[in-house]
mmCIF file of C-alpha atoms and ligand atoms in Angstrom:
data_model
loop_
_atom_site.group_PDB
_atom_site.id
_atom_site.type_symbol
_atom_site.label_atom_id
_atom_site.label_comp_id
_atom_site.label_asym_id
_atom_site.label_seq_id
_atom_site.Cartn_x
_atom_site.Cartn_y
_atom_site.Cartn_z
ATOM 1 C CA MET A 25 15.166 -1.046 5.103
ATOM 2 C CA LYS A 26 16.105 -1.833 1.538
ATOM 3 C CA ALA A 27 13.253 -2.646 -0.881
ATOM 4 C CA VAL A 28 12.679 -3.350 -4.570
ATOM 5 C CA THR A 29 9.755 -1.106 -5.886
ATOM 6 C CA ILE A 30 8.064 0.226 -8.875
ATOM 7 C CA GLU A 31 7.534 4.063 -8.728
ATOM 8 C CA GLN A 32 4.390 5.641 -10.121
ATOM 9 C CA GLY A 33 5.297 6.850 -13.847
ATOM 10 C CA ASP A 34 8.434 4.526 -13.965
ATOM 11 C CA THR A 35 8.995 1.569 -16.403
ATOM 12 C CA GLY A 36 11.690 -0.168 -14.506
ATOM 13 C CA VAL A 37 12.391 -1.056 -10.912
ATOM 14 C CA THR A 38 14.006 1.158 -8.201
ATOM 15 C CA VAL A 39 16.222 -0.314 -5.306
ATOM 16 C CA ARG A 40 15.477 2.318 -2.455
ATOM 17 C CA GLU A 41 15.094 2.798 1.420
ATOM 18 C CA VAL A 42 11.531 2.390 2.658
ATOM 19 C CA PRO A 43 10.115 2.480 6.335
ATOM 20 C CA ASP A 44 10.412 -0.645 8.066
ATOM 21 C CA PRO A 45 7.046 -2.494 8.237
ATOM 22 C CA VAL A 46 4.520 -1.643 10.915
ATOM 23 C CA VAL A 47 4.041 -4.765 12.926
ATOM 24 C CA GLY A 48 0.567 -4.905 14.131
ATOM 25 C CA PRO A 49 -0.749 -6.862 17.061
ATOM 26 C CA GLU A 50 -1.649 -9.939 14.906
ATOM 27 C CA ASP A 51 1.567 -9.694 12.823
ATOM 28 C CA VAL A 52 4.717 -11.833 12.765
ATOM 29 C CA LEU A 53 7.924 -10.210 11.768
ATOM 30 C CA VAL A 54 9.737 -12.207 8.989
ATOM 31 C CA ARG A 55 13.248 -11.587 7.898
ATOM 32 C CA THR A 56 13.211 -12.011 3.981
ATOM 33 C CA LEU A 57 15.692 -14.454 2.406
ATOM 34 C CA ARG A 58 14.616 -14.746 -1.205
ATOM 35 C CA VAL A 59 11.855 -13.513 -3.420
ATOM 36 C CA GLY A 60 11.329 -14.904 -7.095
ATOM 37 C CA ILE A 61 10.517 -13.064 -10.187
ATOM 38 C CA ASP A 62 7.716 -13.969 -12.565
ATOM 39 C CA GLY A 63 5.752 -12.817 -15.513
ATOM 40 C CA THR A 64 3.266 -11.069 -13.116
ATOM 41 C CA ASP A 65 5.872 -8.864 -11.609
ATOM 42 C CA HIS A 66 6.582 -7.745 -15.249
ATOM 43 C CA GLU A 67 2.977 -6.986 -15.848
ATOM 44 C CA VAL A 68 2.878 -5.089 -12.482
ATOM 45 C CA ILE A 69 5.869 -2.813 -13.613
ATOM 46 C CA GLY A 70 4.338 -2.528 -17.186
ATOM 47 C CA GLY A 71 1.103 -1.475 -15.745
ATOM 48 C CA SER A 72 -1.119 -4.082 -17.280
ATOM 49 C CA HIS A 73 -1.841 -5.976 -14.153
ATOM 50 C CA GLY A 74 -2.212 -4.908 -10.476
ATOM 51 C CA GLY A 75 -2.201 -1.632 -8.845
ATOM 52 C CA TYR A 76 -0.524 0.520 -6.137
ATOM 53 C CA PRO A 77 -1.549 0.380 -2.286
ATOM 54 C CA ALA A 78 -3.895 3.124 -1.625
ATOM 55 C CA GLY A 79 -2.276 6.619 -1.086
ATOM 56 C CA GLU A 80 1.272 5.287 -2.260
ATOM 57 C CA THR A 81 3.529 6.602 -5.013
ATOM 58 C CA TYR A 82 5.336 3.327 -5.103
ATOM 59 C CA GLN A 83 4.885 -0.418 -4.542
ATOM 60 C CA ILE A 84 7.236 -2.900 -3.200
ATOM 61 C CA LEU A 85 7.180 -5.758 -5.749
ATOM 62 C CA GLY A 86 7.297 -9.462 -5.170
ATOM 63 C CA HIS A 87 4.961 -12.229 -4.258
ATOM 64 C CA GLU A 88 7.164 -15.377 -4.133
ATOM 65 C CA ALA A 89 9.002 -15.328 -0.867
ATOM 66 C CA ILE A 90 10.765 -17.446 1.685
ATOM 67 C CA GLY A 91 11.822 -15.989 4.958
ATOM 68 C CA VAL A 92 12.548 -16.647 8.508
ATOM 69 C CA VAL A 93 10.516 -15.648 11.606
ATOM 70 C CA GLU A 94 12.386 -12.650 13.193
ATOM 71 C CA ASP A 95 9.650 -12.152 15.867
ATOM 72 C CA PRO A 96 6.850 -14.376 16.440
ATOM 73 C CA ASN A 97 4.794 -11.859 18.424
ATOM 74 C CA GLY A 98 2.807 -14.256 20.347
ATOM 75 C CA SER A 99 1.899 -16.597 17.487
ATOM 76 C CA ASP A 100 2.489 -20.233 17.585
ATOM 77 C CA LEU A 101 5.534 -19.833 15.366
ATOM 78 C CA GLN A 102 9.063 -20.081 16.749
ATOM 79 C CA GLN A 103 11.874 -17.658 16.021
ATOM 80 C CA GLY A 104 14.000 -18.998 13.181
ATOM 81 C CA GLN A 105 11.333 -21.076 11.719
ATOM 82 C CA LEU A 106 11.369 -20.813 7.801
ATOM 83 C CA VAL A 107 8.084 -19.548 6.204
ATOM 84 C CA VAL A 108 6.364 -18.914 2.915
ATOM 85 C CA PRO A 109 3.760 -16.293 2.915
ATOM 86 C CA THR A 110 0.531 -16.529 0.900
ATOM 87 C CA VAL A 111 -0.346 -13.636 -1.350
ATOM 88 C CA ARG A 112 -3.931 -12.594 -0.974
ATOM 89 C CA ARG A 113 -5.126 -10.515 2.052
ATOM 90 C CA PRO A 114 -8.569 -9.024 2.841
ATOM 91 C CA PRO A 115 -8.936 -5.460 1.628
ATOM 92 C CA PRO A 116 -7.802 -2.881 4.112
ATOM 93 C CA ASP A 117 -11.387 -1.555 4.458
ATOM 94 C CA GLY A 118 -12.170 -4.524 6.494
ATOM 95 C CA GLY A 119 -15.619 -5.860 7.132
ATOM 96 C CA THR A 120 -16.423 -9.529 7.115
ATOM 97 C CA ASN A 121 -15.251 -11.505 4.204
ATOM 98 C CA ALA A 122 -16.625 -15.075 3.796
ATOM 99 C CA TYR A 123 -13.877 -16.215 1.373
ATOM 100 C CA PHE A 124 -11.136 -15.559 3.941
ATOM 101 C CA ASP A 125 -13.312 -16.814 6.791
ATOM 102 C CA ARG A 126 -13.410 -20.246 5.339
ATOM 103 C CA GLY A 127 -9.856 -20.363 4.021
ATOM 104 C CA GLU A 128 -10.722 -19.865 0.438
ATOM 105 C CA PRO A 129 -9.316 -16.431 -0.534
ATOM 106 C CA ASP A 130 -8.212 -17.801 -3.916
ATOM 107 C CA MET A 131 -11.927 -18.104 -4.873
ATOM 108 C CA ALA A 132 -12.599 -14.479 -3.746
ATOM 109 C CA PRO A 133 -13.808 -12.233 -6.621
ATOM 110 C CA ASP A 134 -11.910 -9.238 -7.871
ATOM 111 C CA GLY A 135 -12.457 -6.335 -5.462
ATOM 112 C CA SER A 136 -12.783 -8.472 -2.249
ATOM 113 C CA TYR A 137 -9.077 -9.090 -1.886
ATOM 114 C CA VAL A 138 -5.628 -7.504 -2.277
ATOM 115 C CA GLU A 139 -2.600 -9.175 -3.267
ATOM 116 C CA ARG A 140 0.776 -8.424 -1.866
ATOM 117 C CA GLY A 141 3.100 -7.136 -4.463
ATOM 118 C CA ILE A 142 0.468 -7.332 -7.102
ATOM 119 C CA VAL A 143 -2.720 -5.392 -6.376
ATOM 120 C CA GLY A 144 -3.271 -2.966 -3.578
ATOM 121 C CA ALA A 145 -0.639 -3.930 -1.296
ATOM 122 C CA HIS A 146 3.140 -4.010 -0.843
ATOM 123 C CA GLY A 147 5.015 -7.184 -1.823
ATOM 124 C CA PHE A 148 7.772 -9.116 -0.174
ATOM 125 C CA MET A 149 10.949 -7.636 -2.074
ATOM 126 C CA SER A 150 12.211 -5.789 1.255
ATOM 127 C CA GLU A 151 14.512 -6.883 3.947
ATOM 128 C CA TYR A 152 11.639 -7.481 6.449
ATOM 129 C CA VAL A 153 7.923 -8.302 6.035
ATOM 130 C CA ALA A 154 4.973 -8.217 8.420
ATOM 131 C CA THR A 155 2.117 -10.297 8.062
ATOM 132 C CA PRO A 156 -0.378 -12.495 10.379
ATOM 133 C CA ALA A 157 0.688 -15.845 11.300
ATOM 134 C CA GLU A 158 -2.353 -17.359 9.406
ATOM 135 C CA PHE A 159 -0.811 -16.189 6.103
ATOM 136 C CA LEU A 160 2.537 -18.090 6.774
ATOM 137 C CA VAL A 161 3.187 -21.632 5.890
ATOM 138 C CA PRO A 162 5.996 -23.248 7.787
ATOM 139 C CA VAL A 163 8.553 -25.036 5.783
ATOM 140 C CA PRO A 164 11.772 -27.263 6.446
ATOM 141 C CA ASP A 165 15.041 -25.527 7.121
ATOM 142 C CA SER A 166 16.411 -27.104 4.076
ATOM 143 C CA PHE A 167 13.980 -24.906 1.874
ATOM 144 C CA ALA A 168 16.058 -21.578 2.418
ATOM 145 C CA GLU A 169 17.177 -21.853 -1.325
ATOM 146 C CA TYR A 170 14.324 -22.831 -3.269
ATOM 147 C CA GLY A 171 11.279 -22.392 -0.799
ATOM 148 C CA PHE A 172 10.253 -19.285 -2.849
ATOM 149 C CA LEU A 173 9.152 -21.845 -5.530
ATOM 150 C CA ILE A 174 6.391 -22.817 -3.444
ATOM 151 C CA GLU A 175 4.105 -20.066 -4.379
ATOM 152 C CA PRO A 176 4.150 -20.847 -8.067
ATOM 153 C CA ILE A 177 3.961 -24.533 -7.594
ATOM 154 C CA SER A 178 0.904 -23.815 -5.294
ATOM 155 C CA ASN A 179 -0.992 -22.295 -8.356
ATOM 156 C CA ILE A 180 -0.139 -25.530 -10.326
ATOM 157 C CA GLU A 181 -1.407 -27.820 -7.438
ATOM 158 C CA LYS A 182 -4.697 -25.537 -7.322
ATOM 159 C CA ALA A 183 -5.116 -25.876 -11.069
ATOM 160 C CA ILE A 184 -4.664 -29.733 -11.075
ATOM 161 C CA GLU A 185 -6.957 -30.228 -7.985
ATOM 162 C CA HIS A 186 -9.652 -28.253 -9.781
ATOM 163 C CA ALA A 187 -9.157 -30.214 -13.056
ATOM 164 C CA LEU A 188 -9.246 -33.460 -11.156
ATOM 165 C CA ALA A 189 -12.300 -32.436 -9.168
ATOM 166 C CA THR A 190 -14.272 -32.005 -12.477
ATOM 167 C CA ARG A 191 -13.623 -35.737 -13.398
ATOM 168 C CA SER A 192 -14.466 -36.976 -9.905
ATOM 169 C CA ALA A 193 -18.125 -37.914 -10.839
ATOM 170 C CA PHE A 194 -17.068 -41.052 -12.609
ATOM 171 C CA GLU A 195 -14.127 -43.521 -12.921
ATOM 172 C CA TRP A 196 -11.358 -41.527 -14.866
ATOM 173 C CA THR A 197 -8.133 -43.308 -15.459
ATOM 174 C CA PRO A 198 -5.861 -40.616 -16.951
ATOM 175 C CA GLU A 199 -2.427 -41.691 -18.267
ATOM 176 C CA SER A 200 -1.167 -38.745 -20.347
ATOM 177 C CA ALA A 201 -0.518 -35.181 -19.280
ATOM 178 C CA PHE A 202 0.304 -32.300 -21.766
ATOM 179 C CA VAL A 203 1.717 -28.998 -20.331
ATOM 180 C CA LEU A 204 1.525 -25.973 -22.713
ATOM 181 C CA GLY A 205 4.551 -23.612 -22.091
ATOM 182 C CA ASN A 206 8.016 -24.064 -21.199
ATOM 183 C CA GLY A 207 8.263 -20.888 -19.111
ATOM 184 C CA PRO A 208 8.893 -21.298 -15.313
ATOM 185 C CA LEU A 209 5.295 -22.148 -14.707
ATOM 186 C CA GLY A 210 5.158 -24.715 -17.327
ATOM 187 C CA LEU A 211 8.470 -26.501 -16.342
ATOM 188 C CA LEU A 212 7.301 -26.571 -12.692
ATOM 189 C CA ALA A 213 4.065 -28.132 -13.915
ATOM 190 C CA VAL A 214 6.085 -30.726 -15.688
ATOM 191 C CA ALA A 215 8.061 -31.437 -12.679
ATOM 192 C CA VAL A 216 4.907 -31.873 -10.503
ATOM 193 C CA LEU A 217 3.208 -34.066 -13.093
ATOM 194 C CA THR A 218 6.096 -36.498 -13.509
ATOM 195 C CA GLN A 219 6.660 -37.005 -9.853
ATOM 196 C CA ASP A 220 6.399 -40.398 -8.361
ATOM 197 C CA ALA A 221 3.591 -39.359 -5.787
ATOM 198 C CA PRO A 222 0.103 -40.880 -5.016
ATOM 199 C CA MET A 223 -1.721 -38.068 -6.820
ATOM 200 C CA TYR A 224 0.326 -37.839 -9.791
ATOM 201 C CA ASP A 225 1.697 -41.248 -10.686
ATOM 202 C CA GLN A 226 -1.424 -41.845 -12.811
ATOM 203 C CA PHE A 227 0.264 -39.881 -15.582
ATOM 204 C CA GLU A 228 2.461 -42.095 -17.123
ATOM 205 C CA ARG A 229 3.438 -40.042 -20.090
ATOM 206 C CA GLY A 230 4.085 -36.231 -20.235
ATOM 207 C CA TYR A 231 4.458 -33.670 -22.960
ATOM 208 C CA CYS A 232 5.398 -30.017 -22.915
ATOM 209 C CA LEU A 233 4.834 -27.442 -25.722
ATOM 210 C CA GLY A 234 7.305 -24.688 -26.523
ATOM 211 C CA ARG A 235 8.450 -22.814 -29.588
ATOM 212 C CA ARG A 236 12.257 -22.971 -29.307
ATOM 213 C CA ASP A 237 15.103 -24.287 -31.292
ATOM 214 C CA ARG A 238 17.431 -26.807 -29.974
ATOM 215 C CA PRO A 239 19.799 -26.629 -27.999
ATOM 216 C CA ASP A 240 17.694 -25.051 -25.370
ATOM 217 C CA PRO A 241 18.089 -25.498 -21.569
ATOM 218 C CA THR A 242 14.173 -25.648 -21.257
ATOM 219 C CA ILE A 243 14.011 -28.537 -23.779
ATOM 220 C CA GLU A 244 16.795 -30.198 -21.788
ATOM 221 C CA ILE A 245 14.996 -29.819 -18.630
ATOM 222 C CA ILE A 246 11.792 -31.224 -20.106
ATOM 223 C CA GLU A 247 13.528 -34.260 -21.517
ATOM 224 C CA ARG A 248 15.538 -34.992 -18.360
ATOM 225 C CA LEU A 249 12.221 -35.097 -16.568
ATOM 226 C CA GLY A 250 11.117 -37.679 -18.726
ATOM 227 C CA ALA A 251 8.572 -35.742 -20.795
ATOM 228 C CA THR A 252 8.505 -35.262 -24.574
ATOM 229 C CA TYR A 253 9.054 -31.809 -26.178
ATOM 230 C CA VAL A 254 6.559 -30.623 -28.653
ATOM 231 C CA ASP A 255 7.439 -27.775 -30.864
ATOM 232 C CA SER A 256 4.150 -25.701 -31.781
ATOM 233 C CA ARG A 257 5.650 -24.353 -34.937
ATOM 234 C CA GLU A 258 5.655 -27.988 -36.009
ATOM 235 C CA THR A 259 2.904 -29.526 -34.174
ATOM 236 C CA PRO A 260 0.306 -26.956 -33.175
ATOM 237 C CA VAL A 261 -1.764 -27.895 -30.061
ATOM 238 C CA SER A 262 -4.802 -28.690 -32.599
ATOM 239 C CA ALA A 263 -2.438 -31.303 -34.226
ATOM 240 C CA PHE A 264 -1.113 -32.792 -30.906
ATOM 241 C CA LYS A 265 -3.520 -35.639 -31.030
ATOM 242 C CA ALA A 266 -2.704 -36.955 -34.384
ATOM 243 C CA ALA A 267 1.138 -36.470 -33.903
ATOM 244 C CA HIS A 268 1.265 -38.121 -30.279
ATOM 245 C CA GLU A 269 -1.909 -39.160 -28.403
ATOM 246 C CA PRO A 270 -5.020 -37.544 -26.993
ATOM 247 C CA ALA A 271 -4.214 -35.950 -23.807
ATOM 248 C CA ASP A 272 -6.158 -36.928 -20.541
ATOM 249 C CA LEU A 273 -5.056 -33.581 -18.799
ATOM 250 C CA ILE A 274 -3.757 -30.300 -20.241
ATOM 251 C CA VAL A 275 -2.275 -27.541 -18.146
ATOM 252 C CA GLU A 276 -2.178 -24.381 -20.038
ATOM 253 C CA ALA A 277 0.599 -22.072 -19.060
ATOM 254 C CA THR A 278 1.516 -19.876 -22.276
ATOM 255 C CA GLY A 279 -1.115 -17.211 -21.875
ATOM 256 C CA TYR A 280 -1.523 -17.835 -25.736
ATOM 257 C CA ALA A 281 -5.284 -17.097 -26.094
ATOM 258 C CA ALA A 282 -5.789 -19.704 -28.857
ATOM 259 C CA HIS A 283 -4.481 -22.616 -26.596
ATOM 260 C CA PRO A 284 -7.662 -23.242 -24.634
ATOM 261 C CA PHE A 285 -9.646 -23.790 -27.711
ATOM 262 C CA GLU A 286 -6.956 -25.785 -29.489
ATOM 263 C CA ALA A 287 -6.860 -27.781 -26.278
ATOM 264 C CA ILE A 288 -10.372 -28.991 -26.656
ATOM 265 C CA THR A 289 -9.298 -30.866 -29.710
ATOM 266 C CA ALA A 290 -6.250 -32.330 -28.159
ATOM 267 C CA LEU A 291 -8.016 -33.682 -25.275
ATOM 268 C CA ALA A 292 -9.058 -37.372 -24.924
ATOM 269 C CA PRO A 293 -12.703 -37.991 -24.651
ATOM 270 C CA ASN A 294 -13.654 -37.302 -20.698
ATOM 271 C CA GLY A 295 -10.411 -35.259 -20.500
ATOM 272 C CA VAL A 296 -9.967 -31.852 -18.772
ATOM 273 C CA ALA A 297 -7.663 -28.861 -19.482
ATOM 274 C CA ALA A 298 -6.724 -26.439 -16.650
ATOM 275 C CA LEU A 299 -5.988 -22.759 -17.641
ATOM 276 C CA LEU A 300 -3.575 -20.638 -15.795
ATOM 277 C CA GLY A 301 -2.365 -18.120 -18.539
ATOM 278 C CA ILE A 302 -3.452 -14.646 -18.371
ATOM 279 C CA PRO A 303 -3.392 -12.917 -21.784
ATOM 280 C CA ASP A 304 -4.326 -9.446 -22.754
ATOM 281 C CA ASP A 305 -7.408 -9.036 -24.922
ATOM 282 C CA TRP A 306 -6.867 -11.050 -28.188
ATOM 283 C CA THR A 307 -9.238 -11.831 -30.889
ATOM 284 C CA ILE A 308 -9.168 -15.017 -32.835
ATOM 285 C CA ASP A 309 -11.119 -16.947 -35.452
ATOM 286 C CA LEU A 310 -12.503 -20.045 -34.379
ATOM 287 C CA ASP A 311 -15.307 -22.683 -35.149
ATOM 288 C CA ALA A 312 -17.178 -22.301 -31.999
ATOM 289 C CA GLY A 313 -19.904 -24.732 -33.125
ATOM 290 C CA ARG A 314 -17.506 -27.708 -33.580
ATOM 291 C CA LEU A 315 -15.515 -26.844 -30.306
ATOM 292 C CA HIS A 316 -18.992 -26.452 -28.393
ATOM 293 C CA ARG A 317 -20.011 -29.802 -29.834
ATOM 294 C CA GLU A 318 -16.859 -31.480 -29.199
ATOM 295 C CA LEU A 319 -16.880 -30.233 -25.447
ATOM 296 C CA VAL A 320 -20.472 -31.647 -25.087
ATOM 297 C CA LEU A 321 -20.330 -34.899 -26.964
ATOM 298 C CA GLU A 322 -16.985 -35.985 -25.574
ATOM 299 C CA ASN A 323 -17.584 -34.920 -21.876
ATOM 300 C CA LYS A 324 -14.568 -32.424 -21.900
ATOM 301 C CA ALA A 325 -14.028 -29.796 -19.401
ATOM 302 C CA LEU A 326 -12.165 -26.517 -19.327
ATOM 303 C CA VAL A 327 -11.549 -24.961 -16.046
ATOM 304 C CA GLY A 328 -9.700 -21.636 -15.315
ATOM 305 C CA SER A 329 -7.565 -21.402 -12.154
ATOM 306 C CA VAL A 330 -5.910 -18.511 -10.362
ATOM 307 C CA ASN A 331 -4.115 -18.046 -6.958
ATOM 308 C CA SER A 332 -4.108 -20.796 -4.312
ATOM 309 C CA ASN A 333 -4.974 -21.445 -0.669
ATOM 310 C CA ILE A 334 -3.016 -22.868 2.365
ATOM 311 C CA PRO A 335 -3.541 -26.615 1.663
ATOM 312 C CA GLN A 336 -2.394 -26.116 -1.808
ATOM 313 C CA PHE A 337 0.870 -24.287 -0.555
ATOM 314 C CA GLU A 338 1.204 -27.339 1.809
ATOM 315 C CA ARG A 339 0.968 -29.797 -1.124
ATOM 316 C CA ALA A 340 3.241 -27.500 -3.162
ATOM 317 C CA ARG A 341 5.960 -27.876 -0.253
ATOM 318 C CA ASP A 342 5.576 -31.674 -0.469
ATOM 319 C CA SER A 343 5.951 -31.475 -4.264
ATOM 320 C CA LEU A 344 9.097 -29.418 -3.924
ATOM 321 C CA THR A 345 10.456 -31.972 -1.444
ATOM 322 C CA ARG A 346 10.362 -34.519 -4.249
ATOM 323 C CA MET A 347 11.731 -32.371 -7.010
ATOM 324 C CA PRO A 348 15.301 -33.395 -7.962
ATOM 325 C CA GLU A 349 17.884 -31.036 -7.034
ATOM 326 C CA TRP A 350 19.282 -30.845 -10.487
ATOM 327 C CA PHE A 351 15.881 -29.590 -11.746
ATOM 328 C CA LEU A 352 16.042 -26.600 -9.104
ATOM 329 C CA ASP A 353 19.561 -25.724 -10.081
ATOM 330 C CA GLU A 354 18.599 -25.486 -13.718
ATOM 331 C CA LEU A 355 15.370 -23.755 -13.268
ATOM 332 C CA VAL A 356 16.950 -20.909 -11.202
ATOM 333 C CA THR A 357 19.346 -19.469 -13.571
ATOM 334 C CA GLY A 358 20.262 -16.219 -11.683
ATOM 335 C CA VAL A 359 20.409 -15.277 -7.937
ATOM 336 C CA PHE A 360 21.017 -11.346 -7.432
ATOM 337 C CA GLU A 361 21.638 -9.143 -4.513
ATOM 338 C CA PRO A 362 18.915 -6.307 -4.121
ATOM 339 C CA ALA A 363 21.305 -3.752 -5.597
ATOM 340 C CA ALA A 364 21.275 -5.727 -8.816
ATOM 341 C CA ALA A 365 17.602 -6.150 -9.100
ATOM 342 C CA PRO A 366 17.322 -4.125 -12.332
ATOM 343 C CA GLU A 367 19.667 -6.679 -13.906
ATOM 344 C CA ALA A 368 17.351 -9.547 -12.320
ATOM 345 C CA PHE A 369 14.413 -8.024 -14.150
ATOM 346 C CA ALA A 370 16.120 -7.523 -17.461
ATOM 347 C CA ASP A 371 14.768 -9.431 -20.456
ATOM 348 C CA ASP A 372 17.388 -12.209 -20.873
ATOM 349 C CA THR A 373 16.338 -14.948 -23.196
ATOM 350 C CA ASP A 374 18.830 -17.463 -21.506
ATOM 351 C CA ALA A 375 17.296 -16.746 -18.081
ATOM 352 C CA ILE A 376 14.616 -19.109 -16.901
ATOM 353 C CA LYS A 377 13.837 -18.108 -13.259
ATOM 354 C CA THR A 378 15.773 -15.249 -11.406
ATOM 355 C CA VAL A 379 15.551 -14.588 -7.708
ATOM 356 C CA ILE A 380 16.682 -11.554 -5.393
ATOM 357 C CA GLU A 381 18.451 -12.789 -2.170
ATOM 358 C CA PHE A 382 18.111 -10.419 0.732
ATOM 359 C CA ASP A 383 19.796 -12.534 3.234
ATOM 360 C CA THR A 384 20.811 -16.271 3.983
ATOM 361 C CA VAL A 385 19.551 -18.053 6.955
HETATM 362 P P1 LIG B 5 6.252 -17.059 -19.345
HETATM 363 O O1 LIG B 5 5.760 -16.044 -20.337
HETATM 364 O O2 LIG B 5 7.431 -17.177 -18.755
HETATM 365 O O3 LIG B 5 6.106 -18.458 -20.051
HETATM 366 C C1 LIG B 5 5.199 -18.864 -21.103
HETATM 367 C C2 LIG B 5 5.823 -19.881 -21.977
HETATM 368 O O4 LIG B 5 5.092 -20.167 -23.069
HETATM 369 C C3 LIG B 5 7.116 -19.101 -22.746
HETATM 370 O O5 LIG B 5 8.194 -19.999 -22.464
HETATM 371 C C4 LIG B 5 6.708 -19.117 -24.078
HETATM 372 O O6 LIG B 5 7.769 -19.440 -25.010
HETATM 373 C C5 LIG B 5 5.758 -20.317 -24.246
HETATM 374 N N1 LIG B 5 4.686 -20.098 -25.318
HETATM 375 C C6 LIG B 5 3.926 -19.022 -25.375
HETATM 376 N N2 LIG B 5 3.298 -19.042 -26.747
HETATM 377 C C7 LIG B 5 3.468 -20.287 -27.109
HETATM 378 C C8 LIG B 5 2.958 -20.954 -28.192
HETATM 379 N N3 LIG B 5 2.207 -20.265 -29.108
HETATM 380 N N4 LIG B 5 3.750 -22.086 -28.406
HETATM 381 C C9 LIG B 5 4.458 -22.651 -27.726
HETATM 382 N N5 LIG B 5 4.966 -22.040 -26.579
HETATM 383 C C10 LIG B 5 4.549 -20.710 -26.359
HETATM 384 O O7 LIG B 5 5.012 -17.218 -18.083
HETATM 385 P P2 LIG B 5 4.990 -18.071 -16.747
HETATM 386 O O8 LIG B 5 5.737 -19.518 -17.000
HETATM 387 O O9 LIG B 5 5.648 -17.345 -15.736
HETATM 388 O O10 LIG B 5 3.538 -18.168 -16.587
HETATM 389 C C11 LIG B 5 2.644 -18.628 -17.714
HETATM 390 C C12 LIG B 5 1.367 -18.005 -17.756
HETATM 391 O O11 LIG B 5 0.681 -18.160 -16.414
HETATM 392 C C13 LIG B 5 1.442 -16.488 -17.903
HETATM 393 O O12 LIG B 5 0.271 -16.114 -18.721
HETATM 394 C C14 LIG B 5 1.262 -16.009 -16.493
HETATM 395 O O13 LIG B 5 0.570 -14.684 -16.437
HETATM 396 C C15 LIG B 5 0.310 -16.854 -15.875
HETATM 397 N N6 LIG B 5 0.341 -17.288 -14.507
HETATM 398 C C16 LIG B 5 -0.823 -17.422 -13.849
HETATM 399 C C17 LIG B 5 -0.941 -17.706 -12.561
HETATM 400 C C18 LIG B 5 -2.328 -18.225 -12.054
HETATM 401 O O14 LIG B 5 -2.522 -18.436 -10.841
HETATM 402 N N7 LIG B 5 -3.489 -18.469 -12.836
HETATM 403 C C19 LIG B 5 0.081 -17.743 -11.628
HETATM 404 C C20 LIG B 5 1.409 -17.251 -12.289
HETATM 405 C C21 LIG B 5 1.431 -17.049 -13.799
HETATM 406 P P3 LIG B 5 9.035 -18.637 -25.437
HETATM 407 O O15 LIG B 5 9.716 -18.036 -23.957
HETATM 408 O O16 LIG B 5 9.922 -19.206 -26.252
HETATM 409 O O17 LIG B 5 8.439 -17.161 -26.034
HETATM 410 ZN ZN1 LIG B 6 3.422 -15.428 -9.562
#
């Protein structure tokens, strides 16, 4: 079957034939429809994140997928059902794994999981994928085009859930949310937080940080979602509070290492910042005493968050249902066939989110 891979020693993707997946007794065979590309894929290609499956000279890329059940293989799923796979799997050496057993693979420490398309396992950028039914989330037929966004949205759902959980010991009435970053993850976070939904309608005012000149499609999206664009070159995160208002919730999606610390100052008393960015090593100067004091005296919290579990995928499915069609059309700037994968991965400043389409329903 056709697959998009990174070969050991290469710096760009390859489109090649690979063996069809081996369908184990527990596995469902899925025909791939679309697989999204994100910054993590670029880090895997660049070698700064992830790693090859044991004994392989190549890795099939991709972890944001939507597919259709080709062979349910005795599971409860029906042939033709649309599904989204989760990313983490137990390591191949087996043994018991309490994190997976209790449905919390997203909380497993490094070394006690592999990630499909990222670390130690092949990804989903191939015509077919085999995986156990327990790692497949059924989605409606209408999700063939944009269902691959459920994986990144689920990362945001988890971050928000963990942030809200840190504020659950007292009566917290947040009104303002500030998303740092106007990449795909940041824009999806703005779309989630500006939704009219029980968990989110508490956020009456939304802001999103970028560092781009107008006109820019991401700024247009931010404003059309009803949020305010904040340019970090004019209003750094540390000056946000004075320029706008203290933020009750901050979702960091820049990977800019100073932002978590600047966010402490941008937060309102009792506020919380959820951190999603994954920077390389990066040394900064900061007044640790002032930030430490502010965290304590104003009951603020910083919480890091990675990956997501099945309930968070399900919540992401609901969030995606509520997202306006125009937003999804503007966010996904390129749909490429597998042969054009190198183009889909190219650095293009006008692109927001690109996707490889293997098949349609
Ligand atoms: P991108 O790199 O595409 O987006 C980051 C955005 O932040 C860019 O648009 C960039 O602007 C903007 N930005 C960076 N620094 C600044 C700054 N100083 N001021 C204003 N804007 C800034 O990444 P993604 O959206 O795909 O992901 C965001 C982060 O989340 C990444 O670090 C990624 O690795 C991480 N991630 C984490 C996950 C998790 O589970 N924790 C899951 C997926 C991703 P510009 O484009 O103009 O440079
Ligand atoms: Zn990702």
